[in-house]
mmCIF file of N, CA and C in Angstrom:
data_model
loop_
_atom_site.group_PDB
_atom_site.id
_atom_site.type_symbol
_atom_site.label_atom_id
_atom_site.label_comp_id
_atom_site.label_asym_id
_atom_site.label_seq_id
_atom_site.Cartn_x
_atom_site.Cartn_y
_atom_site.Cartn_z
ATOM 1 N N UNK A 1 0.854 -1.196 0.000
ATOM 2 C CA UNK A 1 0.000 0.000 0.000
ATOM 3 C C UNK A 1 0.889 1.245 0.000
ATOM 4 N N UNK A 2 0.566 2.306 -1.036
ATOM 5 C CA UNK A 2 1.354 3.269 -1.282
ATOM 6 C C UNK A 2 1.662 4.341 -0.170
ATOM 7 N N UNK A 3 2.313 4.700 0.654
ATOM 8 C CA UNK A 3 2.220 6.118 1.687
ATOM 9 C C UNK A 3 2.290 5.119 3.240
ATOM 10 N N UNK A 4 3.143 4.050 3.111
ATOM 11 C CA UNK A 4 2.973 3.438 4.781
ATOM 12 C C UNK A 4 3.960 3.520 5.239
ATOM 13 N N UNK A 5 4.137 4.110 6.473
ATOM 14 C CA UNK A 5 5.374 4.430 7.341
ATOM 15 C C UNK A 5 6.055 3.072 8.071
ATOM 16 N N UNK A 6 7.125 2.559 7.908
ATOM 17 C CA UNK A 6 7.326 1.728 9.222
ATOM 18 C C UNK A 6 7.749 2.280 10.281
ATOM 19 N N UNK A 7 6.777 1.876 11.244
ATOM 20 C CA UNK A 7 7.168 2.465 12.485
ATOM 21 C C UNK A 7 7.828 1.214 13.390
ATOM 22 N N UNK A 8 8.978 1.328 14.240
ATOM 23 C CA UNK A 8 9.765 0.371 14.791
ATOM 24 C C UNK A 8 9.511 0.589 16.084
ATOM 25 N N UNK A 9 8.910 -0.653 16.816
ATOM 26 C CA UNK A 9 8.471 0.352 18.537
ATOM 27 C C UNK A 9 9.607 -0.551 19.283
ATOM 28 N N UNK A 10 9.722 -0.091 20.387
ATOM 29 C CA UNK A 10 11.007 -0.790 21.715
ATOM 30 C C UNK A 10 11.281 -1.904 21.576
ATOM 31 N N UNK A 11 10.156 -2.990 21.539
ATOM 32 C CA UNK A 11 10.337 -4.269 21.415
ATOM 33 C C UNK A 11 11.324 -5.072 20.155
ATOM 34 N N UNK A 12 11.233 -3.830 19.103
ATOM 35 C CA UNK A 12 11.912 -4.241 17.841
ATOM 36 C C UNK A 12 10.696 -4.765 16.807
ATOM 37 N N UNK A 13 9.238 -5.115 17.109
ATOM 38 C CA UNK A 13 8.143 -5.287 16.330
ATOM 39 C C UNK A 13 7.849 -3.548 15.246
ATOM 40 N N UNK A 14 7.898 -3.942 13.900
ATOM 41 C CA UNK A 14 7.827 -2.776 12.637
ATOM 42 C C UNK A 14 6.016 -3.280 12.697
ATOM 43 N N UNK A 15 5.983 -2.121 13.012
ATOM 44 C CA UNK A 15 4.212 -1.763 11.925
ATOM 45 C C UNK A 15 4.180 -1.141 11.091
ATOM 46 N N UNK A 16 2.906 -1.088 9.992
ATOM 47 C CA UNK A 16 3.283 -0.478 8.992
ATOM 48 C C UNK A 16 1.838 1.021 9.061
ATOM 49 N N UNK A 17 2.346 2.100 9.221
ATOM 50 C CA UNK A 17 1.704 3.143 9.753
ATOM 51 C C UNK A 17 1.068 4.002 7.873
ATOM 52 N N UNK A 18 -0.379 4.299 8.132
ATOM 53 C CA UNK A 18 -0.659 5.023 7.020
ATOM 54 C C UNK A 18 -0.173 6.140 7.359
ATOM 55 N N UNK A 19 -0.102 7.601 6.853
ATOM 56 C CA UNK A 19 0.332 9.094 7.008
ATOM 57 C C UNK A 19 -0.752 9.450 7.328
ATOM 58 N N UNK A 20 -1.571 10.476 8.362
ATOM 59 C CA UNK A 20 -2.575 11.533 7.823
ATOM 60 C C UNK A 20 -1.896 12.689 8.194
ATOM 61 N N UNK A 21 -0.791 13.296 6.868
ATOM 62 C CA UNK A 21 -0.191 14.442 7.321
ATOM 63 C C UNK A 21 -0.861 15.723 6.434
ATOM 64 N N UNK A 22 -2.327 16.016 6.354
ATOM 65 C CA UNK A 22 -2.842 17.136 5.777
ATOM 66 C C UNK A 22 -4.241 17.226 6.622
ATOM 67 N N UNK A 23 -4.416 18.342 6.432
ATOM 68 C CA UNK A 23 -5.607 18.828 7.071
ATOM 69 C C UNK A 23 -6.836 17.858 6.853
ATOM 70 N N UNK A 24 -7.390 17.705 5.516
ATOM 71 C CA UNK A 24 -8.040 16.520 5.398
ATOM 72 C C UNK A 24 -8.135 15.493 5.710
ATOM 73 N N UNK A 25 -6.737 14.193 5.393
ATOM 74 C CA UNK A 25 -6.678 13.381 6.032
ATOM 75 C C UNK A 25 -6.533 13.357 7.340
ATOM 76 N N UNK A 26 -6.068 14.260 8.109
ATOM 77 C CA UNK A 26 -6.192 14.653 9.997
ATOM 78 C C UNK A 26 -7.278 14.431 10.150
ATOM 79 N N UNK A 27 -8.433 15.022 10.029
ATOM 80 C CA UNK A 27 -9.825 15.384 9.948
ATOM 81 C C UNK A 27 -10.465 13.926 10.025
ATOM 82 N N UNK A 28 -10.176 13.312 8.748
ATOM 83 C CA UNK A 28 -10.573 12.102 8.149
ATOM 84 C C UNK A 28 -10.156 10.721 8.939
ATOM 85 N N UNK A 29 -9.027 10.695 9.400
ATOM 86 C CA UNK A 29 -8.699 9.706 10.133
ATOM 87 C C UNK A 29 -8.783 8.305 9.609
ATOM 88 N N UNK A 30 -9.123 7.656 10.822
ATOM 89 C CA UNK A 30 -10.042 5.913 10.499
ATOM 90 C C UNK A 30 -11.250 6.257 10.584
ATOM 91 N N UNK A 31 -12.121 7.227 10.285
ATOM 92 C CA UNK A 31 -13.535 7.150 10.435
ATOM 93 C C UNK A 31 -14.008 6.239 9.448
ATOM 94 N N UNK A 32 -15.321 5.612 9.500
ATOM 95 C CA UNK A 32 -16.086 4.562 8.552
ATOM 96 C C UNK A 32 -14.879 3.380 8.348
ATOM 97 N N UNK A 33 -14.177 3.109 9.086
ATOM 98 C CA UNK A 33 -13.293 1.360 8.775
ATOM 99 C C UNK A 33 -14.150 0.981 9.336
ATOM 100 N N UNK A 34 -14.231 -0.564 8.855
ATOM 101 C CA UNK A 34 -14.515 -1.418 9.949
ATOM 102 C C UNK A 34 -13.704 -2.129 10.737
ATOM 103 N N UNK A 35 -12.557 -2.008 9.943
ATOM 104 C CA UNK A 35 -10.936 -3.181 10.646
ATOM 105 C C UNK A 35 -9.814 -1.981 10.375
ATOM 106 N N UNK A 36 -8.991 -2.776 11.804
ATOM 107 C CA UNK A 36 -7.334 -1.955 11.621
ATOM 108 C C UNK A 36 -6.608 -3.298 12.127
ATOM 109 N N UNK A 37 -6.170 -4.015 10.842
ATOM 110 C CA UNK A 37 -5.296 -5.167 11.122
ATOM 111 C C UNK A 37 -3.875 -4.710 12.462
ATOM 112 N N UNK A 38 -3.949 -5.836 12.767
ATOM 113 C CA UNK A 38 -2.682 -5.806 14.152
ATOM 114 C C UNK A 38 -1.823 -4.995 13.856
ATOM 115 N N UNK A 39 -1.228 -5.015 12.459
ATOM 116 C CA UNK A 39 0.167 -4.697 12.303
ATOM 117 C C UNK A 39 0.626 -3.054 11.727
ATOM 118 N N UNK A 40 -0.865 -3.007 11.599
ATOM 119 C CA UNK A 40 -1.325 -1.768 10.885
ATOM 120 C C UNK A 40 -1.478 -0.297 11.713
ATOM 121 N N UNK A 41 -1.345 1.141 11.532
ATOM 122 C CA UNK A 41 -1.616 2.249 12.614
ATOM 123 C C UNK A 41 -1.848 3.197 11.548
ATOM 124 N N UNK A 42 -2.405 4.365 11.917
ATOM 125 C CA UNK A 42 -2.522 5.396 11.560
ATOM 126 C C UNK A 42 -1.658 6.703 12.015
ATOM 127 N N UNK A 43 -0.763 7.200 11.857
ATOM 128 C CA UNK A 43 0.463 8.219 11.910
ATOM 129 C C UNK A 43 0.066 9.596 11.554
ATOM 130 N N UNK A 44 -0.637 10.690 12.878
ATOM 131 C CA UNK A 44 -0.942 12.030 12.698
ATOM 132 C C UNK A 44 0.268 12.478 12.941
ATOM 133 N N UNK A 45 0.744 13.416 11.486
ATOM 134 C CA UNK A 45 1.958 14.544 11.683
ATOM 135 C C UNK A 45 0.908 16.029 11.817
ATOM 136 N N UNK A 46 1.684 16.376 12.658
ATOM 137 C CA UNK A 46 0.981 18.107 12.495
ATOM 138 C C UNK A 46 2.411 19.080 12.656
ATOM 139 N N UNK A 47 1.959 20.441 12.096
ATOM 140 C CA UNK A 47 2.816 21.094 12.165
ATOM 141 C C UNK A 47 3.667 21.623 13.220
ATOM 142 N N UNK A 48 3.245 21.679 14.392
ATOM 143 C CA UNK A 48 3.690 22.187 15.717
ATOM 144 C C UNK A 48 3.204 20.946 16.657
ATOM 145 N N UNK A 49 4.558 21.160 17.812
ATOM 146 C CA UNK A 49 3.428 20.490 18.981
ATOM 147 C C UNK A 49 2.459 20.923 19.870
ATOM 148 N N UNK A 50 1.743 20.290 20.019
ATOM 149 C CA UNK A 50 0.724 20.860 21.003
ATOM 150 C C UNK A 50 -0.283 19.859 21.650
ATOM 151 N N UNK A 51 -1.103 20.439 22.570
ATOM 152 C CA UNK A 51 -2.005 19.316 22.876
ATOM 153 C C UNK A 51 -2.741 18.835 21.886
ATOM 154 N N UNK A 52 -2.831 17.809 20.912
ATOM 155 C CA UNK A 52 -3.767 17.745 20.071
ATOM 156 C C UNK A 52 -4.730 17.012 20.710
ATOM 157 N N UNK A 53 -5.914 17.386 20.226
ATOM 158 C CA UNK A 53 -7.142 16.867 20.831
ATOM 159 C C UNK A 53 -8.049 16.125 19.779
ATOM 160 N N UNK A 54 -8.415 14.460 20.148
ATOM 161 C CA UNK A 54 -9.078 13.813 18.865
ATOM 162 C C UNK A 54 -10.561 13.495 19.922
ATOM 163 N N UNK A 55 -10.812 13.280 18.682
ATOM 164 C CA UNK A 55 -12.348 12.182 19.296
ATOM 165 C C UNK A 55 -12.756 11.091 18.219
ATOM 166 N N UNK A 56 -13.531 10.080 18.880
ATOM 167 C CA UNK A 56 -13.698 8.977 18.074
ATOM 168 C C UNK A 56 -15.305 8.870 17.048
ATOM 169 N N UNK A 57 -15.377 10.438 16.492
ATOM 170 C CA UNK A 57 -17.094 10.303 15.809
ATOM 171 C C UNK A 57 -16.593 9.362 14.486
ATOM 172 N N UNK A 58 -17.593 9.060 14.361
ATOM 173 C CA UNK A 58 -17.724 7.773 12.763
ATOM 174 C C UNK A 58 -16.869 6.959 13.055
ATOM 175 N N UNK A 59 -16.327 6.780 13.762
ATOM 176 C CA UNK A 59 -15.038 5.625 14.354
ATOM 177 C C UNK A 59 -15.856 4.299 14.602
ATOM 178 N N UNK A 60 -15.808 3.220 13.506
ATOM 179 C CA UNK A 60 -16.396 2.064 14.085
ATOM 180 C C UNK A 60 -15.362 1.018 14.918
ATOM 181 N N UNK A 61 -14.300 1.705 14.951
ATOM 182 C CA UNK A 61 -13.289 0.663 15.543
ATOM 183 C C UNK A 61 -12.908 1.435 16.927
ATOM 184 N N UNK A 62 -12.688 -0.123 17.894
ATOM 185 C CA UNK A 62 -11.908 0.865 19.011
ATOM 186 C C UNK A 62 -10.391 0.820 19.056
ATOM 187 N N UNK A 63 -10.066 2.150 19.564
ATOM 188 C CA UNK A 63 -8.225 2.264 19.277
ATOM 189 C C UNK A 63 -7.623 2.593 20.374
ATOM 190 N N UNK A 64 -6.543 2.318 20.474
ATOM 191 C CA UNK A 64 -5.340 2.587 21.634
ATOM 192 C C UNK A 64 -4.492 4.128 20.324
ATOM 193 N N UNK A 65 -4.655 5.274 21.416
ATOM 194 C CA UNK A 65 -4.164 6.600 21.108
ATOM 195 C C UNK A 65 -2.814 6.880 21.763
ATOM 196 N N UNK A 66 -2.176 7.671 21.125
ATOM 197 C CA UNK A 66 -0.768 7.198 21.668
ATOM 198 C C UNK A 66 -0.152 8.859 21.159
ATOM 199 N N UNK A 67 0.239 9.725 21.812
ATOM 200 C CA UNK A 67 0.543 10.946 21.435
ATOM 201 C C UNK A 67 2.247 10.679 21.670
ATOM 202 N N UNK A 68 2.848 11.460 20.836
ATOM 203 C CA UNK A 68 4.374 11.295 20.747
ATOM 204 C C UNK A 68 5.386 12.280 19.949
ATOM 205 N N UNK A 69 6.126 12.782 21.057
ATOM 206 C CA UNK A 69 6.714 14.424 21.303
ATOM 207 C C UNK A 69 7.690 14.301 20.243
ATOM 208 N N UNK A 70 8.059 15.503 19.982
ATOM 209 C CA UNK A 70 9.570 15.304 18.805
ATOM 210 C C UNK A 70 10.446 14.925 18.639
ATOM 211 N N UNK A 71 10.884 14.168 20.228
ATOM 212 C CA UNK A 71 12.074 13.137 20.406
ATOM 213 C C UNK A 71 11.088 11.453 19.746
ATOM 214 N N UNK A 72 10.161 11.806 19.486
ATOM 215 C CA UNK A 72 9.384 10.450 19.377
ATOM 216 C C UNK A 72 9.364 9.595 19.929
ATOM 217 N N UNK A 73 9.279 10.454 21.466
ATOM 218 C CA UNK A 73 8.907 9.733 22.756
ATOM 219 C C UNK A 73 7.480 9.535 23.234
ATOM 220 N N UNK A 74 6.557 8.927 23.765
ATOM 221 C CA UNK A 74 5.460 8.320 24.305
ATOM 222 C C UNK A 74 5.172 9.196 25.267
ATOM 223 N N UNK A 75 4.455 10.203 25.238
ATOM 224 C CA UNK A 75 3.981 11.628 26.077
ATOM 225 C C UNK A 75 2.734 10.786 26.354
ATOM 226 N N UNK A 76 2.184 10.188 26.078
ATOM 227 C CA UNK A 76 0.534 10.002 26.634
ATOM 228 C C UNK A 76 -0.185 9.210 25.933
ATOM 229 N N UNK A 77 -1.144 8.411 26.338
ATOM 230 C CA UNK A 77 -2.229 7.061 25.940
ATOM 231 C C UNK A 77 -3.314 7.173 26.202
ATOM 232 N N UNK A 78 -3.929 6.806 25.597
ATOM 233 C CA UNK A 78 -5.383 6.909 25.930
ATOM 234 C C UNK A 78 -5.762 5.219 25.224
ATOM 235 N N UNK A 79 -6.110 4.394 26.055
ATOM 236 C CA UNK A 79 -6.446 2.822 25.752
ATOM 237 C C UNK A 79 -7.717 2.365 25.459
ATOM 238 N N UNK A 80 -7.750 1.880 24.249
ATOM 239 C CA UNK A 80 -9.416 1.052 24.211
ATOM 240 C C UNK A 80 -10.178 2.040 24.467
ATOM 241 N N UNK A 81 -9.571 2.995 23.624
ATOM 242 C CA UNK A 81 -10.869 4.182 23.584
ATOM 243 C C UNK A 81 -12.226 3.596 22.639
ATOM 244 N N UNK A 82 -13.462 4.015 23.442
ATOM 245 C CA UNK A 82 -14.419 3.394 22.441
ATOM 246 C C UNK A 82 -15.025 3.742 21.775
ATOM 247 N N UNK A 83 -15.938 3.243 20.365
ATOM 248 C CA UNK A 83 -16.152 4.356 19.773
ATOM 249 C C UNK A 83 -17.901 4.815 20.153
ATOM 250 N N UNK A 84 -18.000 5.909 18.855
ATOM 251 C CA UNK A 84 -18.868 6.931 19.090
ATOM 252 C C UNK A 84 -19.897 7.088 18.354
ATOM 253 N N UNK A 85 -21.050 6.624 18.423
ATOM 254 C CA UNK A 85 -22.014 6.519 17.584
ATOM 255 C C UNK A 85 -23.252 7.921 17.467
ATOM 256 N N UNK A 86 -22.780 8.930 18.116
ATOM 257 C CA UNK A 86 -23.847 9.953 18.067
ATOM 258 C C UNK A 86 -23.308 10.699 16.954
ATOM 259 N N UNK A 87 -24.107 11.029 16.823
ATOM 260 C CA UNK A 87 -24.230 11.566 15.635
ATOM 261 C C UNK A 87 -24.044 13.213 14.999
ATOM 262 N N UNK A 88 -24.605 14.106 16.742
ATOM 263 C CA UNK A 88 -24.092 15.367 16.926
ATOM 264 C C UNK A 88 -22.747 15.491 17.135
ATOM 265 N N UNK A 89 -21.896 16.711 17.676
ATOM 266 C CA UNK A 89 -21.075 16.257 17.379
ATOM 267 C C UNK A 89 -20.294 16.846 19.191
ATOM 268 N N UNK A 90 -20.921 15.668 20.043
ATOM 269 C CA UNK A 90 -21.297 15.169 21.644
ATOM 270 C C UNK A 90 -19.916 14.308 21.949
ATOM 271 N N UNK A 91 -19.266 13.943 21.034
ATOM 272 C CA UNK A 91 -18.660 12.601 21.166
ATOM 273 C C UNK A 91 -17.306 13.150 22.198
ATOM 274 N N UNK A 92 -17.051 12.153 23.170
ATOM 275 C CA UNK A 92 -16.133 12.724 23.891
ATOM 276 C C UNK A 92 -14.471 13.155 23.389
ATOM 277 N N UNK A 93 -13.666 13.824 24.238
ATOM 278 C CA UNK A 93 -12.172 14.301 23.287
ATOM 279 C C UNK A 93 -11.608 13.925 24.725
ATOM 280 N N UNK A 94 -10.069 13.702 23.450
ATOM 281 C CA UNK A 94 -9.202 12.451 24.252
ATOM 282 C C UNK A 94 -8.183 13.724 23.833
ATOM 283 N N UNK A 95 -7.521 14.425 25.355
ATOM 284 C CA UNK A 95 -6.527 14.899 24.967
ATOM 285 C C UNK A 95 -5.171 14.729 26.043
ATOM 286 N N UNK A 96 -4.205 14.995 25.515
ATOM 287 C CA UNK A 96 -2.930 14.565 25.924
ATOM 288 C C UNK A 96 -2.597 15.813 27.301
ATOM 289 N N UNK A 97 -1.727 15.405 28.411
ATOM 290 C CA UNK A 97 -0.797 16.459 29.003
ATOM 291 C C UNK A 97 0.157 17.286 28.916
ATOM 292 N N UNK A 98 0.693 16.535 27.631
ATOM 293 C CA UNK A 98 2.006 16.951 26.886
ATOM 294 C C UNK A 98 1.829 17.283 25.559
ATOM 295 N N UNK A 99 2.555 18.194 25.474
ATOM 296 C CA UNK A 99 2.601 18.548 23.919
ATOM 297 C C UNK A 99 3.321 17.957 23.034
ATOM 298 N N UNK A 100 2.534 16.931 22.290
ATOM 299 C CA UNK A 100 2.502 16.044 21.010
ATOM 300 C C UNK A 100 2.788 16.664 19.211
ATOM 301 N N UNK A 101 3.603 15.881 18.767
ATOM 302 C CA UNK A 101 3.745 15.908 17.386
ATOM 303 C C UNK A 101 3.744 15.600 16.513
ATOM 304 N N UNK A 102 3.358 14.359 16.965
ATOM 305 C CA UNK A 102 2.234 13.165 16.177
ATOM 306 C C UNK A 102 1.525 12.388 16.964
ATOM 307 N N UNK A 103 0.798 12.047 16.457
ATOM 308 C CA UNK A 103 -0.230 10.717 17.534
ATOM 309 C C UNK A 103 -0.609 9.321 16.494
ATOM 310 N N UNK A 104 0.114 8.506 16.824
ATOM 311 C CA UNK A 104 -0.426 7.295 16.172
ATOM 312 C C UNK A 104 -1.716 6.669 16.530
ATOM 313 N N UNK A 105 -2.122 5.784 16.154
ATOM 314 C CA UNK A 105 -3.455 5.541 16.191
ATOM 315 C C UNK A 105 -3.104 3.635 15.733
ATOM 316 N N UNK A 106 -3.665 2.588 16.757
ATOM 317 C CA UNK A 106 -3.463 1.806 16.728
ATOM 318 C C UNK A 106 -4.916 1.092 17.225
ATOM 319 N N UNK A 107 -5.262 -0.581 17.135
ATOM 320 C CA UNK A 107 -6.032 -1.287 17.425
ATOM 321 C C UNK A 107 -5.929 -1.222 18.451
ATOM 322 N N UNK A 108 -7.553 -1.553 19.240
ATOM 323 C CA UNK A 108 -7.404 -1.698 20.749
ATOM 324 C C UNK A 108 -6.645 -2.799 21.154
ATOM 325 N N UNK A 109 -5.713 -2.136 22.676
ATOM 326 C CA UNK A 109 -5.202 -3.714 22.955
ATOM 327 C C UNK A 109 -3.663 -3.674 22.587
ATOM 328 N N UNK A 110 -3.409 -2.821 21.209
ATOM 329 C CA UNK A 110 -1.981 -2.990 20.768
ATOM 330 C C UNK A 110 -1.184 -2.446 21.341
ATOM 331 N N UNK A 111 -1.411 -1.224 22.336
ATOM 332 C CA UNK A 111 -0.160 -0.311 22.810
ATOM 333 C C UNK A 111 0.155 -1.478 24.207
ATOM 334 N N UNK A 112 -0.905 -2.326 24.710
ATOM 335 C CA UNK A 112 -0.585 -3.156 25.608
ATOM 336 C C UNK A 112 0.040 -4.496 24.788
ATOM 337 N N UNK A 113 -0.286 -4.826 24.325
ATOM 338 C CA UNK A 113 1.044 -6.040 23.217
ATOM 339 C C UNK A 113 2.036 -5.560 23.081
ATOM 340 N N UNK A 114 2.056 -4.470 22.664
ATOM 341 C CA UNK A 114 3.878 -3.766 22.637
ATOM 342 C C UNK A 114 4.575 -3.247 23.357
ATOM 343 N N UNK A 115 3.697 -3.371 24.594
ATOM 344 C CA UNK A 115 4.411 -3.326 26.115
ATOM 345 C C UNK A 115 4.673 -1.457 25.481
ATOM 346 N N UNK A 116 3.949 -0.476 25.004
ATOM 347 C CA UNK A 116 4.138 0.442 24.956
ATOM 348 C C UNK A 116 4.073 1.244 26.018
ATOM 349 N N UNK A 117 4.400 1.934 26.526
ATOM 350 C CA UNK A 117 4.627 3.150 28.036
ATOM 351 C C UNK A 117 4.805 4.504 27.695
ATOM 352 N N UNK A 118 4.303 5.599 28.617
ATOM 353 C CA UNK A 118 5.187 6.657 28.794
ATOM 354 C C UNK A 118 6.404 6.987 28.858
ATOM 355 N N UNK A 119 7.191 7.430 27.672
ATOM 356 C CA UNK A 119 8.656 7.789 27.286
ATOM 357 C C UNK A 119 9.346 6.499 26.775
ATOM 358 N N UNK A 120 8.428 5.580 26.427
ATOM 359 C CA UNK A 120 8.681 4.650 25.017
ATOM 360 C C UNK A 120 9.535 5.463 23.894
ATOM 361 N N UNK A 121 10.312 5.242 23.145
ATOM 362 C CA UNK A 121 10.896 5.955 22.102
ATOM 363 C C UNK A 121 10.454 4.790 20.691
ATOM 364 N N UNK A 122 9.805 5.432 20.278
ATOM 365 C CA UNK A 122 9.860 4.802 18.340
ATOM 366 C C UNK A 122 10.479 5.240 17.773
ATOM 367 N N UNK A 123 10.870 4.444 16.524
ATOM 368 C CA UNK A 123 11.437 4.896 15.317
ATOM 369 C C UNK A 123 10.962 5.033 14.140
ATOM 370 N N UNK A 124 10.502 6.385 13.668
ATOM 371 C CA UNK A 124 10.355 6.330 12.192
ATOM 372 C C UNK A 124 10.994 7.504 11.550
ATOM 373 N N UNK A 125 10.993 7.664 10.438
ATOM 374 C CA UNK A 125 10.955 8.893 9.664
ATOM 375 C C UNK A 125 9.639 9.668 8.867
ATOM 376 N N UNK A 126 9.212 10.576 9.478
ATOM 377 C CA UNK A 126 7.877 11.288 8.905
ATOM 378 C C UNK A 126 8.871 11.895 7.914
ATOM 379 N N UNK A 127 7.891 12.050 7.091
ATOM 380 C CA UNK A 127 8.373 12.888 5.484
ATOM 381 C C UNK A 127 8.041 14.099 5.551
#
């Protein structure tokens, strides 16, 4: 699949991360999937860090949120977040303590398989 990041977490396990590095795809996310295979994540770049703040509307999947500072260290989690079926736009926001500069986006369950933590360091290269 064209545009997939490998991301390398502590354990030495590579996933293979889509980009959403534009306003649109930010926006757009995983809304309307029905599946996010194991091996698979979603990789928010934004321009600055900051608290970014998501929520799970049209999200039929539940995800382990994972915000991560410019050392592409593990600032903050949010686990088995679930999703959000209303329809206004009520749905709760998942935001970080630390100021984040990307936030991956993974299956529920996975940041606990990868024994992921606060000040975890990954490896990738955002473009």
């Amino acid at each position: 699949m064209p545009g997939l990041i490998p991301i390398i977490l502590p354990g030495g396990t590579t996933i293979q991360a889509e980009l959403a590095d534009t306003p649109q795809k930010r926006a757009e996310g995983l809304m309307h999937r029905e599946h996010l295979a194991d091996d698979r994540g979603m990789l928010f770049t934004f321009p600055q860090a900051q608290a970014w703040g998501f929520w799970m509307k049209n999200t039929k999947i539940s995800l382990d949120l994972i915000w991560i500072n410019e050392k592409k260290q593990v600032v903050h989690m949010e686990q088995r977040v679930p999703t959000c079926t209303r329809t206004d736009d009520s749905c709760p926001q998942y935001r970080p303590n630390e100021n984040a500069l990307y936030v991956l986006e993974l299956a529920a369950g996975r940041a606990e398989t990868f024994k992921l933590q606060h000040g975890s360091t990954l490896q990738f290269h955002a473009p």
